[in-house]
Tab-separated table of C-alpha atoms and ligand atoms in Angstrom:
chain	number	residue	atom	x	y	z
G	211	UNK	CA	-16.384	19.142	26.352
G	212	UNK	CA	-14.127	21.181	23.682
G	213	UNK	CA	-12.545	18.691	21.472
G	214	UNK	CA	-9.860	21.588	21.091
G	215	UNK	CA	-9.268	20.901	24.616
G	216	UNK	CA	-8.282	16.936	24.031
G	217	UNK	CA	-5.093	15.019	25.312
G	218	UNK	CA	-2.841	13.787	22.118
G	219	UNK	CA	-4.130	10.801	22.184
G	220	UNK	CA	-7.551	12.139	21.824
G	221	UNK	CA	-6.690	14.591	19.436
G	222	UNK	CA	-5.475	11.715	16.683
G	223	UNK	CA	-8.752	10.566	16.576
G	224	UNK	CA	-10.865	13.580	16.500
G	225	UNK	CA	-8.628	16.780	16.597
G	226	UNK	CA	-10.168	19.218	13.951
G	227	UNK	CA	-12.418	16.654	12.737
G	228	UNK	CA	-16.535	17.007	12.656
G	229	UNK	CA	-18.714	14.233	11.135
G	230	UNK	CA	-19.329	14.932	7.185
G	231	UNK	CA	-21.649	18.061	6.785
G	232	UNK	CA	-23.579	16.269	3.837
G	233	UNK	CA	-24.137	12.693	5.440
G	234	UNK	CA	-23.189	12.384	9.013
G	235	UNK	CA	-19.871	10.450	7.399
G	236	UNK	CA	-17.861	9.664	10.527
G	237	UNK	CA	-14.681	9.605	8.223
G	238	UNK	CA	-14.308	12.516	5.657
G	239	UNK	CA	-15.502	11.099	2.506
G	240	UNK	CA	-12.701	10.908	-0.334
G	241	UNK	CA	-13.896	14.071	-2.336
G	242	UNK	CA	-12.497	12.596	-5.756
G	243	UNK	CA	-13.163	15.949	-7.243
G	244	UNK	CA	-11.531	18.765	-9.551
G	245	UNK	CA	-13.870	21.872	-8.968
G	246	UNK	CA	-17.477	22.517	-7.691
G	247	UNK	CA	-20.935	23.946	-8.819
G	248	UNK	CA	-20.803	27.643	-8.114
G	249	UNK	CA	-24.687	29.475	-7.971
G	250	UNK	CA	-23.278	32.657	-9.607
G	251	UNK	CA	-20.019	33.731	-10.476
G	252	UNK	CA	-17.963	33.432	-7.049
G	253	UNK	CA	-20.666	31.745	-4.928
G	254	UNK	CA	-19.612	28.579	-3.642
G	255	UNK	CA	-19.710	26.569	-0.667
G	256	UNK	CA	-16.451	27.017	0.103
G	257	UNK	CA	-14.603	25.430	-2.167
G	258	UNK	CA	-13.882	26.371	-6.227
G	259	UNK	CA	-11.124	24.265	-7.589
G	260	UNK	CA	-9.020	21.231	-5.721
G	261	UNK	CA	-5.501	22.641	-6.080
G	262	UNK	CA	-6.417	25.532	-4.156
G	263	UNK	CA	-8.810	23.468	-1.550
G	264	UNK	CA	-10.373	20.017	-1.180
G	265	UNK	CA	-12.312	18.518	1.780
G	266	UNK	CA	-10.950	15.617	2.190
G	267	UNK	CA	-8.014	17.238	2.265
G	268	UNK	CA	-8.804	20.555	4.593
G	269	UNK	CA	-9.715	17.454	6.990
G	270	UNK	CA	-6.186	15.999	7.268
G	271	UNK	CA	-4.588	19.362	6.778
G	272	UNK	CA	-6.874	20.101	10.132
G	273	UNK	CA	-5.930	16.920	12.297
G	274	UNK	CA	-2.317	17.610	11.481
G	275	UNK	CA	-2.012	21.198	12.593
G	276	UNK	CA	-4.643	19.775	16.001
G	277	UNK	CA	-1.726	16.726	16.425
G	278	UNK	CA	0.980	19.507	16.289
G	279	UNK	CA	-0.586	22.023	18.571
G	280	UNK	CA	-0.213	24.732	15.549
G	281	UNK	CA	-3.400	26.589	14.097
G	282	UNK	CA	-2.858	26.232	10.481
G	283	UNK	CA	-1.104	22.947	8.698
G	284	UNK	CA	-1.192	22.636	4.916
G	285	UNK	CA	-0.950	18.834	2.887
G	286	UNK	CA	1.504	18.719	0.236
G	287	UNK	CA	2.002	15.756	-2.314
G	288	UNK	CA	5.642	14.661	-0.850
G	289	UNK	CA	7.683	15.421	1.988
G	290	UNK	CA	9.829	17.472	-0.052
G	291	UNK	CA	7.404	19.487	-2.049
G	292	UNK	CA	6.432	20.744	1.550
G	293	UNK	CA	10.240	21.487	2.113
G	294	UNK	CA	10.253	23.038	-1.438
G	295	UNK	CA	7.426	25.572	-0.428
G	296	UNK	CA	9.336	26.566	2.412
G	297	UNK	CA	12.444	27.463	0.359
G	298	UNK	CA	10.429	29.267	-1.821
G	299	UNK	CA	10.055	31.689	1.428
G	300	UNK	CA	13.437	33.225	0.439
G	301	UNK	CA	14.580	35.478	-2.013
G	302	UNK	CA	17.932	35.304	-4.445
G	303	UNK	CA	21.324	36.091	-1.443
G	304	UNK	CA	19.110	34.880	1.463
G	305	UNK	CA	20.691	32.180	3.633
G	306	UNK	CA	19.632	29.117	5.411
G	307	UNK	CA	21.792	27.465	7.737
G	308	UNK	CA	21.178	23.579	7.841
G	309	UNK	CA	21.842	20.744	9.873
G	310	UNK	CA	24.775	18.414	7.898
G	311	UNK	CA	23.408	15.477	9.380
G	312	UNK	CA	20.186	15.361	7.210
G	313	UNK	CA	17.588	13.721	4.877
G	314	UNK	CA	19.718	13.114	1.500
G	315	UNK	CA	16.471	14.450	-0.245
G	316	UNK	CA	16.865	17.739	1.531
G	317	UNK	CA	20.369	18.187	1.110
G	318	UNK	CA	20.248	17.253	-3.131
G	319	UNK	CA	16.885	19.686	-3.343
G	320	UNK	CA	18.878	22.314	-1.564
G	321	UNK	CA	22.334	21.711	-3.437
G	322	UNK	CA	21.162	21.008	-7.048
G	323	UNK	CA	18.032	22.839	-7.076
G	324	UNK	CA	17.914	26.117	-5.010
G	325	UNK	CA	21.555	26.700	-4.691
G	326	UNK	CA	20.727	27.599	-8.507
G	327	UNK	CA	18.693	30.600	-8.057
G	328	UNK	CA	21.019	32.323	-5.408
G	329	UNK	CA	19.915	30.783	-2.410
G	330	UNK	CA	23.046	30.293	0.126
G	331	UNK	CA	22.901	27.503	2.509
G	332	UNK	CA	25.551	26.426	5.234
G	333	UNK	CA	25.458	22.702	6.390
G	334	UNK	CA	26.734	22.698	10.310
G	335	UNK	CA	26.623	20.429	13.137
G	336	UNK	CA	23.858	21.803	15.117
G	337	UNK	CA	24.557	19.649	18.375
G	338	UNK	CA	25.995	22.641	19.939
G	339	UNK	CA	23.729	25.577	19.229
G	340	UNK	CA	26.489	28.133	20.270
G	341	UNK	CA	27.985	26.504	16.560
G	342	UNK	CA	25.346	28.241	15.149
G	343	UNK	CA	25.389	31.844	15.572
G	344	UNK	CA	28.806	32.176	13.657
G	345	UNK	CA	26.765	31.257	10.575
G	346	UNK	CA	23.771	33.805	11.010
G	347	UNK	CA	24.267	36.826	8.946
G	348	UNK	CA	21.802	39.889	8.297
G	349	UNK	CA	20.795	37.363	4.937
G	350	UNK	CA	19.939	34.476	6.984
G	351	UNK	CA	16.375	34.127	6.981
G	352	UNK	CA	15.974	30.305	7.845
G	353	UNK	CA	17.361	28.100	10.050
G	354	UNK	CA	16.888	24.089	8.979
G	355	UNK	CA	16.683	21.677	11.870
G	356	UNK	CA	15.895	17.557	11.499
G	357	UNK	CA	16.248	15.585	15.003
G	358	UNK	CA	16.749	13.024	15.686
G	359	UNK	CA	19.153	13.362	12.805
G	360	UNK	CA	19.041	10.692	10.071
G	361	UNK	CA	20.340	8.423	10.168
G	362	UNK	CA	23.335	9.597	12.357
G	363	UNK	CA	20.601	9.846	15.131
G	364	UNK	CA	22.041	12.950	16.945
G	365	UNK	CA	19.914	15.727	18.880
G	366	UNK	CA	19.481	19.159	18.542
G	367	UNK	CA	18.371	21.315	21.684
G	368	UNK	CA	15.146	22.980	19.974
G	369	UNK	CA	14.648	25.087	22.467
G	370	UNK	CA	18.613	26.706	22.547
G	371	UNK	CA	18.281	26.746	18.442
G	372	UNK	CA	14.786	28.857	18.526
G	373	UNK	CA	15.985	31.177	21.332
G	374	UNK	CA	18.852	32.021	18.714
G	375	UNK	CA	16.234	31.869	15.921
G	376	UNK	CA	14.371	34.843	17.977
G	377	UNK	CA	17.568	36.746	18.823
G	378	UNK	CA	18.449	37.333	14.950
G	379	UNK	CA	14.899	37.472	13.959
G	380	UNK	CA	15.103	34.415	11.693
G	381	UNK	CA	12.523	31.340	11.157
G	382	UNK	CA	12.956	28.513	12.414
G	383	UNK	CA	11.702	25.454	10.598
G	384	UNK	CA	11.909	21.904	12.092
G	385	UNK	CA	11.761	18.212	10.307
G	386	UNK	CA	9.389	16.197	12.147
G	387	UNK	CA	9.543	13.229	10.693
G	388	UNK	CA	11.402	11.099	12.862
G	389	UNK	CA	9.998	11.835	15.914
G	390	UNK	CA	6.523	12.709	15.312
G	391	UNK	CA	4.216	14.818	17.497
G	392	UNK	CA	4.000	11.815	19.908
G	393	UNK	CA	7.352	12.252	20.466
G	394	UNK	CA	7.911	16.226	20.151
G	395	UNK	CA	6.197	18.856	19.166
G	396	UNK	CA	8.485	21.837	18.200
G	397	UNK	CA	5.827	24.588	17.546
G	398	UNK	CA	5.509	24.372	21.324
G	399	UNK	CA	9.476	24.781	21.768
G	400	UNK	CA	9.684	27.802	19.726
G	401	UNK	CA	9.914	26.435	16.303
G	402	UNK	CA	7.878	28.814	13.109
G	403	UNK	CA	7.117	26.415	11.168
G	404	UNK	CA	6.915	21.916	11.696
G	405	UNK	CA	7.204	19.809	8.507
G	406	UNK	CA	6.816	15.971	7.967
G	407	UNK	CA	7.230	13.679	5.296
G	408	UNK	CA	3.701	12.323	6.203
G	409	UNK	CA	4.776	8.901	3.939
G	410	UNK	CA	6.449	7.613	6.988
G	411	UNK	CA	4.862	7.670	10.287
G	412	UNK	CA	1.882	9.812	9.813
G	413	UNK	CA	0.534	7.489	6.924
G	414	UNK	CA	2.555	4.699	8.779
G	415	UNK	CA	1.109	2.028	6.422
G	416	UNK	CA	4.013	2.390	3.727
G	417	UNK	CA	0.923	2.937	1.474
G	418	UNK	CA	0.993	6.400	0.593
G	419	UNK	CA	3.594	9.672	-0.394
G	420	UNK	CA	2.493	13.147	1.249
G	421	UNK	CA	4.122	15.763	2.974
G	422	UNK	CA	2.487	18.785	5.679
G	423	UNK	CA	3.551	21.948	7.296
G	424	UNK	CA	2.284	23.488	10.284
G	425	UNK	CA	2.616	27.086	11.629
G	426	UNK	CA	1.032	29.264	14.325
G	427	UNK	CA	1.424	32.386	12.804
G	428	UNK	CA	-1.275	33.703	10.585
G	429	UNK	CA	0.330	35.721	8.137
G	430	UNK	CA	3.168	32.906	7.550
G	431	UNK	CA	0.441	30.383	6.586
G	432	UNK	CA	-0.956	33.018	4.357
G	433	UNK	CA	2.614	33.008	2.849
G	434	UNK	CA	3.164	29.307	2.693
G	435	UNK	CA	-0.465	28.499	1.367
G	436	UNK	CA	0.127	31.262	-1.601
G	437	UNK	CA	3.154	29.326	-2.829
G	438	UNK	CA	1.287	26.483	-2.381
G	439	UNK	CA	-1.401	27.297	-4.296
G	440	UNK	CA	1.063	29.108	-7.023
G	441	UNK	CA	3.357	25.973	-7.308
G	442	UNK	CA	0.216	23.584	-6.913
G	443	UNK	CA	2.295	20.272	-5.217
G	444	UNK	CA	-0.468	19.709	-2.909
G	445	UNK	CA	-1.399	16.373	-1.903
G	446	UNK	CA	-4.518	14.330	-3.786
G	447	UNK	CA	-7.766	13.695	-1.809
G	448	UNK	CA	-7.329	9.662	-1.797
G	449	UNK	CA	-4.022	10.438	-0.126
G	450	UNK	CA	-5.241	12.538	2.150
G	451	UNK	CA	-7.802	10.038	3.581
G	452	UNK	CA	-5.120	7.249	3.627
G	453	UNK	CA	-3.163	9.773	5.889
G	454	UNK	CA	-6.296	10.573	8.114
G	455	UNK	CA	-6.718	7.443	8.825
G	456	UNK	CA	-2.942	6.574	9.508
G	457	UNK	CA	-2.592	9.448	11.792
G	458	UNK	CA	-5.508	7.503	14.259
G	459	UNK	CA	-3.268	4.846	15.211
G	460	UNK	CA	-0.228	7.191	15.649
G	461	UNK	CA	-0.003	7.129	19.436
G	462	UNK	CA	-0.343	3.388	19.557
G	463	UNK	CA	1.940	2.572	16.961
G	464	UNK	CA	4.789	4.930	17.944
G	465	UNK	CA	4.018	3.266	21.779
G	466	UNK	CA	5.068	0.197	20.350
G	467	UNK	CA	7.676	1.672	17.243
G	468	UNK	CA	9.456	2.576	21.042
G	469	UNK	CA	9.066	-0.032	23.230
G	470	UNK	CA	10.571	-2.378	20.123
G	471	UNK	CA	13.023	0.160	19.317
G	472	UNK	CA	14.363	-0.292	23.200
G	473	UNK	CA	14.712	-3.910	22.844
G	474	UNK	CA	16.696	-3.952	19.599
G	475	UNK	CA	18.802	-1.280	20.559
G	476	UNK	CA	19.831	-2.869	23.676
G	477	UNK	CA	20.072	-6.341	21.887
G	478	UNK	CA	22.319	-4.526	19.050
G	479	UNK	CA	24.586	-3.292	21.950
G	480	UNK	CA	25.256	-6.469	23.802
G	481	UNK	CA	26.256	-8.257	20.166
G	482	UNK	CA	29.617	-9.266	20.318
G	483	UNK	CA	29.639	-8.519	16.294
G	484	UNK	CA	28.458	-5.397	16.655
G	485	UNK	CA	30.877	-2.554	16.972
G	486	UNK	CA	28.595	0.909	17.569
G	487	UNK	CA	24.652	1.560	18.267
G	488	UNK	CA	22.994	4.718	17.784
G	489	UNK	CA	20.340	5.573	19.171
G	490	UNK	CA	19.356	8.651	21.453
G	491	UNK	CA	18.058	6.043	24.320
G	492	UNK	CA	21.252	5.111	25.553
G	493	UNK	CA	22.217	7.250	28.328
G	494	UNK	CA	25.896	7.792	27.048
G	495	UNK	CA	24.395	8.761	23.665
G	496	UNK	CA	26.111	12.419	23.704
G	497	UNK	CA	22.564	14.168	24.005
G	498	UNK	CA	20.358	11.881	25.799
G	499	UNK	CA	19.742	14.715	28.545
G	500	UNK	CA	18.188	16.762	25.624
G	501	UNK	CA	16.302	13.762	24.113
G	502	UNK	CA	15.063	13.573	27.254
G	503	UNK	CA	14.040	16.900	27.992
G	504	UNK	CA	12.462	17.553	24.585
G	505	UNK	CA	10.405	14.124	23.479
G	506	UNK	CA	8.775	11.709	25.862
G	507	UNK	CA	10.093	8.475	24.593
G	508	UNK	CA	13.472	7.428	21.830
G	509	UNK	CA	11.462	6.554	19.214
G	510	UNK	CA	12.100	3.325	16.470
G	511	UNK	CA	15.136	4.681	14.430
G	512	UNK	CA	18.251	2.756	15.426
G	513	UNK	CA	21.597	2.850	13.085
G	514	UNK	CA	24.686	0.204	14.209
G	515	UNK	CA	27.878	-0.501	12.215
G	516	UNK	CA	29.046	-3.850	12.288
G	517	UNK	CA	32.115	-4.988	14.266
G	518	UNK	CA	35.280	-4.726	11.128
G	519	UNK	CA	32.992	-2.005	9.935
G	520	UNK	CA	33.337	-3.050	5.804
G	521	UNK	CA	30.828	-1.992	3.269
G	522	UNK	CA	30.769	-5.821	2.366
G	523	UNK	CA	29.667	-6.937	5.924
G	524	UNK	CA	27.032	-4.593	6.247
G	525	UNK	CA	25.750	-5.846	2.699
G	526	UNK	CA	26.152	-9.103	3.691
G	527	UNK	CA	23.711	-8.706	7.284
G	528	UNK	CA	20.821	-6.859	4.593
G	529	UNK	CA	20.638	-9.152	2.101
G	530	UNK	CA	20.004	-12.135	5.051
G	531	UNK	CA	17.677	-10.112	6.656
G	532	UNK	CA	14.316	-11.558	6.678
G	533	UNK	CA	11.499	-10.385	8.881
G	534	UNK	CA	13.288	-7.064	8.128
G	535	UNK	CA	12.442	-5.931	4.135
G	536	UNK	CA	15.750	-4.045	2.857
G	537	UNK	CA	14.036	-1.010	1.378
G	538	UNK	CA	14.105	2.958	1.090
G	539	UNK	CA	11.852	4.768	3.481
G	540	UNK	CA	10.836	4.442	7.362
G	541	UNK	CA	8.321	4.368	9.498
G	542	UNK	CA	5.501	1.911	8.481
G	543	UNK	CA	4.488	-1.186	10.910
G	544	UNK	CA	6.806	-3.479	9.095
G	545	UNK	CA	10.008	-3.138	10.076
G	546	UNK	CA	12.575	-1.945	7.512
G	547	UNK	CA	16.577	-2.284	6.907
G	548	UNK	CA	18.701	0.281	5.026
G	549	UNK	CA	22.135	1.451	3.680
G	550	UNK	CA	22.579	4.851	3.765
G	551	UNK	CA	25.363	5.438	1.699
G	552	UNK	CA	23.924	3.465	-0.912
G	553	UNK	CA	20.388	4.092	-0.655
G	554	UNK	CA	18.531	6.907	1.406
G	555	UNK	CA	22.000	8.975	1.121
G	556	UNK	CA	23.540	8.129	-2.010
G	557	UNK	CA	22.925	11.316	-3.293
G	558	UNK	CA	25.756	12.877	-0.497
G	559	UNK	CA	28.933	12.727	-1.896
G	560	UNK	CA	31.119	10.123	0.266
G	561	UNK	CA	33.764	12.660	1.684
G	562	UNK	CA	30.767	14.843	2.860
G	563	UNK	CA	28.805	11.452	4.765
G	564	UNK	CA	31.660	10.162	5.988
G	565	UNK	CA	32.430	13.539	8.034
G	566	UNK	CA	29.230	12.925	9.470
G	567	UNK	CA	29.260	9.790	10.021
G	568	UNK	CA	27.631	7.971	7.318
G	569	UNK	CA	30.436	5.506	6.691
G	570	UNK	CA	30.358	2.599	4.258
G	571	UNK	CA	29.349	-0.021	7.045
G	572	UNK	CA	26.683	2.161	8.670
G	573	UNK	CA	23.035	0.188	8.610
G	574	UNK	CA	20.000	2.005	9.283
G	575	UNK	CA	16.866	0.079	11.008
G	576	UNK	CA	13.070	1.563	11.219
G	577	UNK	CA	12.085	-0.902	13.865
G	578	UNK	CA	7.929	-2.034	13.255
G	579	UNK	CA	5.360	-3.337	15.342
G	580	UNK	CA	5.817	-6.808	14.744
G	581	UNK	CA	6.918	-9.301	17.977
G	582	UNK	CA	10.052	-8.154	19.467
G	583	UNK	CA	11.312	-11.575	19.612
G	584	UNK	CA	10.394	-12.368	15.637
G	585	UNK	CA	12.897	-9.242	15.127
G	586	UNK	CA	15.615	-10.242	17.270
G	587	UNK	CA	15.585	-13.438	15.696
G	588	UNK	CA	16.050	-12.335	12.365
G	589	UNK	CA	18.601	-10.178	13.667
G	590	UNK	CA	20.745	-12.838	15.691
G	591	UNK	CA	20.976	-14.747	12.115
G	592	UNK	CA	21.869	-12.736	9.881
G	593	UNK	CA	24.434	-10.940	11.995
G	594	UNK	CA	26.193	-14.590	12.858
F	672	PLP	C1	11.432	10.811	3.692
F	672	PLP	C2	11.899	12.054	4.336
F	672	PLP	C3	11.762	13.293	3.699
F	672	PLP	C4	11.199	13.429	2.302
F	672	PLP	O1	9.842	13.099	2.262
F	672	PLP	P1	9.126	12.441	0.961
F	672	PLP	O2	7.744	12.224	1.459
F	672	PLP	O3	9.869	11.196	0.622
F	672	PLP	O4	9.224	13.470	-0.125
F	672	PLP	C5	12.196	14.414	4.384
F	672	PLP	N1	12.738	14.323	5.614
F	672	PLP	C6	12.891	13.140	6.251
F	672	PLP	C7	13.504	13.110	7.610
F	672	PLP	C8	12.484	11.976	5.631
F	672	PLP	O5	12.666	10.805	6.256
């Protein structure tokens, strides 16, 4: 049979792969290389210098796009020097209109950075897609989704945004990170163009920083692979492999990132000392119809405040945590504790978080894959 053909499942283990052409290597070998012997001027086997391809890397770029259901995906060396390349698709007075409720890496590399050379963006709440339209103008050329939204964990309908992407003939690009193509795959709601900061689930081993893009479109991933190339942040072949070989647990892991998730949301809801939960799970979470609709389980990204809601209480339940690491970053087995407004969104100044949401108190968890019970535990004492 096809292996283009394969269930997801399938598809992390051998989607776009074939064994080494050389060997018979069942995994890619780690092509620790710069260039390659050419026969004449030109003549290659495909490959001339590692910035503008590598094997090991055309391997993950291919079980990425396979994992995503797009045909092209490009490897970059972070999450957000793929976000960078995208940006680089405008010109000076084009707009992009961005979720609010988003990676504080995003919104600083959009603020400090490309607000510089005349790039307009608008930061809305996107939970209500008819929000959106009053914000697309004959500049817009991008519109900037994340969902689940971190760490706020709201939903955005990807099908109602891309629908209004297509009306106005604008792109659509959508931050994967969270949910993962387990979860959702926006390509096949109508997104342009899927990225992921692969350091997080992808990888999944906290081992490792790269970032990907995936389109369908041909001439787009002509476009993005030019700027690429040009700007040269593309991701090394040793990082590569190390996300090859996360990506072919990715279905189990995120099976059990969920079914752990479950249990500690529900456990953080029934705390007496524990004043708010989010998570899109719950069915009174305000778009749990469209979680529903759009990814096939609620994923391992849970935020709570703490009942009195203080900065120092919050502080306090992190620095007892101990089965939970406090620590930047998401997504790896072990499970992980953060502050937002001190760590992953520090870089947001506090009036702008705390319209959103991100108050002083909020705690953000990346459940793991460790025993439910060793979590709750650690959990039950250091809340009190
Ligand atoms: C971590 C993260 C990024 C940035 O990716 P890096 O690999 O750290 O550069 C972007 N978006 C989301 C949602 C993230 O969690």
């Amino acid at each position: 049979m096809s292996k283009n053909n394969l269930k997801f499942n399938s598809k992390t283990i051998h989607g776009g792969q074939q064994p080494d052409k050389a060997y018979g290597a069942v995994m890619p070998p780690i092509y620790q290389t710069s260039t390659y012997a050419q026969a004449t001027p030109g003549t290659h086997k495909g490959y001339a210098y590692s910035r503008s391809a590598n094997p090991t890397r055309t391997a993950l770029e291919n079980s990425i796009a396979s994992i995503e259901n797009g045909n092209y995906g490009m490897a970059f060396g972070s999450g957000l020097a793929a976000i960078d390349a995208v940006i680089k698709l405008c010109n000076p007075g084009d707009e992009v209109v961005s979720t609010n409720d988003l990676y504080g890496g995003s919104y600083r590399l959009f603020k400090k950075i490309f607000e510089k050379y005349g790039i307009i963006f608008h930061f809305i709440g996107m939970e209500n897609a008819a929000n959106i339209e009053k914000y697309i103008t004959d500049k817009t050329k991008l519109l900037w989704v994340e969902t689940p939204t971190n760490p706020m964990m709201n939903i955005i309908d990807i099908v109602a945004v891309s629908s209004l992407a297509k009306k106005h003939n604008v792109l659509l690009a959508v931050d994967n990170t969270f949910a993962t193509p387990y979860l959702q795959r926006p390509l096949d709601l109508g997104a342009d163009i899927v990225m992921h900061s692969a350091t997080k689930y992808l990888g999944g081993h906290s081992d490792v920083v790269v970032g990907a893009l995936i389109v369908n479109d041909k001439a787009l991933a002509e476009e993005l692979y030019f700027i690429q190339n040009a700007s040269g942040a593309i991701c090394g072949p040793m990082d590569s492999f190390l996300v090859l070989r996360g990506i072919k647990t990715l279905h189990v892991r995120m099976q059990r990132h969920c079914e752990n998730g479950k249990a500690i949301a529900t456990y953080l809801r029934n705390h007496p000392k524990v004043e708010k939960v989010f998570w899109p799970g719950f069915k009174d979470h305000p778009n749990h119809n469209i979680a529903k609709s759009q990814m096939k389980d609620f994923g391992g990204m849970i935020s709570f405040i703490p009942k009195g809601g203080t900065y120092a209480a919050a502080i306090k339940i992190v620095e007892k945590l101990q089965v939970f690491t406090l620590a930047e970053s998401l997504g790896g087995v072990e499970s992980l504790a953060g502050h937002p407004a001190s760590m992953t969104h520090g870089s947001i100044p506090k009036a702008e978080r705390e319209k959103i949401g991100v108050v002083d108190a909020l705690i953000r968890l990346s459940v793991g894959i460790e025993d439910e019970e060793d979590l709750i535990e650690d959990l039950k004492q250091a809340i009190g």
